[in-house]
């Protein structure tokens, strides 16, 4: 198993550097080959399936199964239509209250202290 990550470290939006390193070590101990700070340049398709991934640095990965994920972006249209304060996510305070004190927002849609964690 090979895990590639575009960011400098694993789960950088969710974890502090020490926790991120702990996850990396655990995955490595399980036999996962972890690459960070890399981008996918291209894929090779054989018989309708991705069988090779080329990273921007030229590294080639031959694959049996390939999973590509592009991250999560909050869908804030409903909150915005309801008149809630929306920036990159639904803005919440320390108690997860939105600009309407009767509505809370949690998870990937919430933005707290200028950060979206999804």
Short mmCIF file of C-alpha atoms in Angstrom, two decimals:
data_model
loop_
_atom_site.label_atom_id
_atom_site.label_comp_id
_atom_site.label_asym_id
_atom_site.label_seq_id
_atom_site.Cartn_x
_atom_site.Cartn_y
_atom_site.Cartn_z
CA UNK A 1 0.00 0.00 0.00
CA UNK A 2 1.29 3.43 -0.97
CA UNK A 3 -0.20 6.67 0.38
CA UNK A 4 0.67 9.93 -1.36
CA UNK A 5 -0.18 13.30 0.12
CA UNK A 6 0.14 16.67 -1.57
CA UNK A 7 0.58 18.52 1.73
CA UNK A 8 3.74 18.65 3.83
CA UNK A 9 2.30 16.21 6.36
CA UNK A 10 -0.63 13.85 6.81
CA UNK A 11 -3.95 15.38 7.84
CA UNK A 12 -2.35 18.80 8.22
CA UNK A 13 -5.71 20.56 8.50
CA UNK A 14 -6.95 18.22 11.22
CA UNK A 15 -3.84 17.37 13.29
CA UNK A 16 -0.95 19.23 14.86
CA UNK A 17 2.54 18.26 13.62
CA UNK A 18 3.23 15.80 16.47
CA UNK A 19 -0.06 13.95 15.95
CA UNK A 20 0.47 13.90 12.20
CA UNK A 21 3.89 12.30 12.71
CA UNK A 22 2.34 9.72 15.05
CA UNK A 23 -0.15 8.75 12.32
CA UNK A 24 2.67 8.56 9.77
CA UNK A 25 4.76 6.28 12.01
CA UNK A 26 1.77 4.04 12.70
CA UNK A 27 1.03 3.69 8.99
CA UNK A 28 4.69 3.00 8.26
CA UNK A 29 4.75 0.34 11.00
CA UNK A 30 1.78 -1.29 9.24
CA UNK A 31 3.82 -1.44 6.04
CA UNK A 32 2.31 1.57 4.28
CA UNK A 33 4.76 3.51 2.11
CA UNK A 34 4.03 7.20 2.81
CA UNK A 35 5.00 10.04 0.44
CA UNK A 36 4.27 13.67 1.32
CA UNK A 37 4.67 16.89 -0.66
CA UNK A 38 3.94 15.18 -3.94
CA UNK A 39 1.45 15.67 -6.74
CA UNK A 40 0.04 13.28 -9.27
CA UNK A 41 1.28 14.16 -12.76
CA UNK A 42 -0.62 11.48 -14.61
CA UNK A 43 -2.17 8.04 -14.60
CA UNK A 44 -1.79 5.07 -16.91
CA UNK A 45 -4.96 3.20 -17.78
CA UNK A 46 -5.05 -0.41 -18.96
CA UNK A 47 -8.31 -2.19 -19.81
CA UNK A 48 -10.31 0.66 -18.28
CA UNK A 49 -8.52 0.63 -14.91
CA UNK A 50 -5.75 2.83 -13.49
CA UNK A 51 -2.65 0.63 -13.33
CA UNK A 52 0.12 3.22 -13.00
CA UNK A 53 0.39 6.57 -11.24
CA UNK A 54 3.15 9.03 -12.08
CA UNK A 55 4.09 11.59 -9.45
CA UNK A 56 5.36 15.07 -10.35
CA UNK A 57 8.91 14.11 -9.35
CA UNK A 58 8.84 11.28 -11.90
CA UNK A 59 8.29 8.48 -9.36
CA UNK A 60 6.16 5.72 -10.91
CA UNK A 61 3.75 3.58 -8.92
CA UNK A 62 2.38 0.40 -10.46
CA UNK A 63 -1.04 -0.24 -8.93
CA UNK A 64 -3.68 -2.91 -8.61
CA UNK A 65 -6.22 -0.51 -7.10
CA UNK A 66 -6.01 3.28 -7.12
CA UNK A 67 -8.04 5.62 -4.93
CA UNK A 68 -7.81 9.34 -5.66
CA UNK A 69 -9.30 11.82 -3.20
CA UNK A 70 -9.41 15.56 -3.65
CA UNK A 71 -10.38 16.67 -0.15
CA UNK A 72 -13.56 18.15 1.23
CA UNK A 73 -15.04 21.58 0.59
CA UNK A 74 -17.97 22.74 2.72
CA UNK A 75 -21.28 23.09 0.88
CA UNK A 76 -22.59 26.29 2.43
CA UNK A 77 -25.40 27.24 0.04
CA UNK A 78 -28.25 26.31 2.39
CA UNK A 79 -26.64 28.13 5.33
CA UNK A 80 -26.01 31.20 3.19
CA UNK A 81 -29.60 31.15 1.89
CA UNK A 82 -30.76 31.01 5.52
CA UNK A 83 -28.82 34.20 6.23
CA UNK A 84 -26.01 32.66 8.28
CA UNK A 85 -22.50 34.13 8.27
CA UNK A 86 -20.51 32.11 5.73
CA UNK A 87 -16.90 32.51 4.67
CA UNK A 88 -15.00 29.35 3.70
CA UNK A 89 -17.42 27.45 5.93
CA UNK A 90 -20.34 28.22 8.23
CA UNK A 91 -18.80 30.54 10.82
CA UNK A 92 -19.15 29.30 14.42
CA UNK A 93 -18.00 30.48 17.84
CA UNK A 94 -16.40 28.42 20.63
CA UNK A 95 -19.78 26.87 21.45
CA UNK A 96 -20.42 26.00 17.77
CA UNK A 97 -23.13 28.68 17.48
CA UNK A 98 -23.63 30.24 14.07
CA UNK A 99 -24.65 33.87 13.55
CA UNK A 100 -28.13 32.66 14.55
CA UNK A 101 -27.75 31.69 18.24
CA UNK A 102 -30.38 28.95 17.81
CA UNK A 103 -28.40 27.14 15.10
CA UNK A 104 -25.20 25.16 15.63
CA UNK A 105 -22.85 23.89 12.92
CA UNK A 106 -20.39 21.02 13.33
CA UNK A 107 -18.12 18.91 11.17
CA UNK A 108 -16.67 19.65 7.78
CA UNK A 109 -19.04 22.56 7.09
CA UNK A 110 -18.01 24.58 10.16
CA UNK A 111 -15.38 27.32 10.20
CA UNK A 112 -13.99 28.16 13.64
CA UNK A 113 -11.43 30.89 14.33
CA UNK A 114 -10.82 31.19 10.59
CA UNK A 115 -10.11 27.48 10.07
CA UNK A 116 -12.03 24.80 8.21
CA UNK A 117 -10.92 21.32 9.22
CA UNK A 118 -12.55 19.12 6.61
#
